[in-house]
Amino acid sequence: MAQTRSHPGHAAASLRRRLLSWILLPLAGLIGINAWVGYGNAVQAANEAYDRSLYLAARTLAEELEWRDGRVQLDVMKAAGYLFENHTGSRLFYKVTTPGGQWLAGVAALPDVPVRTQSAVKYFALVQFDDGVYQNLPVRLAQLTHVMEDTALGDPLIKITVAETMEARQQLIQHILWDTLGSQGLLLLAAALLVVWGVQRGIRPLEAFRQQLAQKADDDFSPIQLPDLPRELRPLIETLNSYLDRLGRLIDIRKRFLDNAAHQLRTPLTALKTQLALAQRNAEPQQAQALMAAARQTTDDAVRLTEQLLAMTRVEHAREMHSPHTVNLVALARQVTQEHLMRAHQCGDDLGLEVQVAQCEVQGVDLLLHEALSNLIDNAIHHGPKGTHITVRVGEGWLEVEDDGPGIAPQHQAHVFERFYRAAPSGVSGSGLGLAIVKEIASQHGALLEVRSPVKAGRGTALRITWALA
Amino acid sequence: MNTLKPRILLVEDTPDIALWLGTALRQGGMAVDFATDGLQADRCLQAGHGFDAVLLDLQLPGQDGLSVLQALRARGDAVPVLILTARASVPDRVLGLNMGADDYLPKPFDLSELEARLQVLLRRHGRVKTTALRWGPLEMQPENGAVQLHGQVLALTKREAAALRVLLESPQRTVSKEQLHAEVFADEATGLDAVEVLIYRLRKKLEAGALQLGQPCEVMITTFRGMGYMLTSPSGQA
């Protein structure tokens, strides 16, 4: 797992964390709500049970009341059993009053239960429950309306109030609380473990995939293969594999380009070294002069080749570097032709410009178009014999360079735009890059590069870049 | 030091190129000083430096060539600067020219082209007032327009001399018919055909002049289709 840290491991961890939080947080919420509802229900049930027993205590008490000696008497000994044995942990107090609130027996200070029209308790209309305070302690009150016969009171109805301190209830509620918390907590823990385990297992193919990718050698572009690939990952890996395939092919092309370039660059340098060594060795000035002239020619070739190799790489990356704008083809043709006039003249060629339109503007990158036209003219000068007539022509949406050289044989025409493809006889130096550069530039401009040969009388080549007219 | 020789500062960090280029320039009749890095170049180019032109390489140790140029122009110094660089991409060229370079020559360059451009710069900036406009055996005194071929006076009409001056001032570049017409006939109501007639006569005079002296004609006015006229030599060398 050491690689995990060195690699963008946090991304993988974050997926796990995200999954866990997506599952565990809502789960924890649900369990929390469930615990809260369950706890509420339990507390309510407990309260009802306690209330019922409080009601029973009041009822029993009522039955033990007697009218003796002109007042209400309680058989305390009998009542004590109900009052104190049933309610371990809580203390009970009682009070007997007339419906009007006149004290008859018990603890006079007990609070009364306010009369509500709707009873809070379901099971007995004659009993009312309430929370109150007695001796600074919270108490639960039950007030029972009871009929007492054989009394000297005008009204046989009496009210019996029983108060119970809350210790037992609180204890029970606390118990329920801890119980709920404990069980739900365990549930949550178990769920969390299951989820973590599940997510871990679910992510395992992803981790295996990552490891396979991390272990790949730098030059290994073979597709990634995983035996038990989940369906969801398949498109991802297929996409990656096709990307790897393209990348591999691209790098392969690069490698071949470099090999070719190395070969191409070494050739003139080798020739140059030989020529110079010979010139040094040759005492005869005439021969030495001839060798120097040859060396100069070789150097020119090497320069041309270097420029083309650099242009090729530059053109390949041009797309990211330049944005197209309006280019005046007439001005461009004039400028590039001007730049090649001297060389054409020195080579004994006739280079001319023919503008067939007053103005021609296209969308493009002038640097690249300059390069393209420059290569076309250079190609014509380089490959034509001395005295070749070369014409740069601009028309409506096209740019053309025509020469009256020997032309390109039909079997070569399909390949002349391929890199390092050389149609010229082996005696003529050349890189096979010039037209490939033009082709690349034309396709970057969405323009068409066509070759026409022979042009007339079995001679000549015309290369034309045509823009699709909008 | 010969004060007539133009003084050139060659800022170039590659010793080989500095040595051979310096040798060539000296053979061409110039006084050459060297700076091998940007800081040294900057020191050499402080006020009152006395150079007539600067050949500036862009990739220099210490301080980039462009910043040397920037500092130079910031001081209000208008000495002509020709940039030499192996960084041949055109954005660099534009950048250099925008920063106040007068010309730009990508490496590798032909020695003859460098010399020609340097001459143009020196002349354009009036650094070599006494130098005649020259093309092979042809010489024109810029102040009075007097023309000599192989050292012998060549009689030309005013218009012929004007046309020849335009051609001489634009070595290695074509001059279009329209441009010649504008320079020679100014606002006269003549057509472009007049230029053709004029050039035809000029050619004849140059040929006849050489013939008279028993010399081969070494100055030619070549027509370039669609481009214009340019002075050339029959050997093909510009």
XYZ file of C-alpha atoms in Angstrom, chain B residues 20-106:
87
model
C 34.299 33.654 -37.272
C 31.602 36.230 -37.592
C 33.945 38.851 -36.172
C 36.641 37.815 -38.623
C 34.232 38.063 -41.535
C 32.967 41.486 -40.473
C 36.497 42.787 -40.016
C 37.372 41.550 -43.494
C 34.316 43.466 -44.659
C 35.878 46.644 -43.328
C 34.253 47.028 -39.933
C 35.587 47.458 -36.426
C 34.133 44.774 -34.220
C 33.850 44.677 -30.420
C 32.548 41.664 -28.553
C 30.284 41.079 -25.607
C 29.721 37.497 -24.524
C 26.828 37.927 -22.135
C 23.893 40.175 -21.472
C 25.421 42.107 -18.575
C 28.577 42.846 -20.510
C 26.492 43.944 -23.476
C 24.491 46.223 -21.220
C 27.696 47.782 -19.858
C 29.068 48.278 -23.376
C 25.893 50.005 -24.477
C 25.734 52.735 -21.850
C 25.482 56.349 -22.983
C 28.240 57.478 -25.367
C 29.142 53.968 -26.476
C 29.941 55.085 -30.029
C 28.740 51.925 -31.797
C 27.157 52.266 -35.219
C 25.201 49.021 -35.002
C 24.608 46.120 -32.642
C 24.343 42.462 -33.622
C 22.430 40.927 -30.744
C 21.949 37.270 -29.954
C 18.785 36.640 -27.959
C 19.834 33.667 -25.855
C 22.540 35.020 -23.621
C 23.804 34.051 -20.205
C 23.257 36.586 -17.452
C 20.694 38.773 -19.110
C 18.410 37.888 -21.964
C 19.046 39.668 -25.263
C 15.549 41.096 -25.291
C 16.067 42.780 -21.916
C 19.340 44.250 -23.151
C 17.395 45.647 -26.094
C 14.618 46.904 -23.856
C 17.050 48.664 -21.554
C 18.817 50.182 -24.540
C 15.603 51.582 -26.004
C 14.445 52.732 -22.569
C 17.541 54.926 -22.452
C 16.359 56.524 -25.688
C 19.249 55.049 -27.637
C 18.385 54.619 -31.323
C 21.475 52.681 -32.407
C 20.380 50.128 -35.047
C 20.019 46.629 -33.643
C 19.970 43.461 -35.721
C 18.797 40.430 -33.806
C 20.464 37.093 -34.484
C 18.896 34.066 -32.934
C 18.374 30.361 -33.212
C 14.908 30.838 -31.785
C 13.366 31.120 -35.202
C 9.703 31.003 -34.394
C 7.881 33.987 -35.757
C 6.368 35.155 -32.435
C 9.917 35.748 -31.229
C 10.598 37.723 -34.342
C 7.539 39.883 -33.805
C 8.440 40.337 -30.158
C 11.966 41.411 -31.037
C 10.763 43.910 -33.613
C 8.130 45.261 -31.252
C 10.789 45.838 -28.647
C 12.697 48.068 -30.989
C 14.942 45.802 -33.020
C 15.534 47.108 -36.550
C 15.900 43.761 -38.225
C 15.916 40.108 -37.475
C 17.971 37.273 -38.912
C 17.376 33.680 -37.834
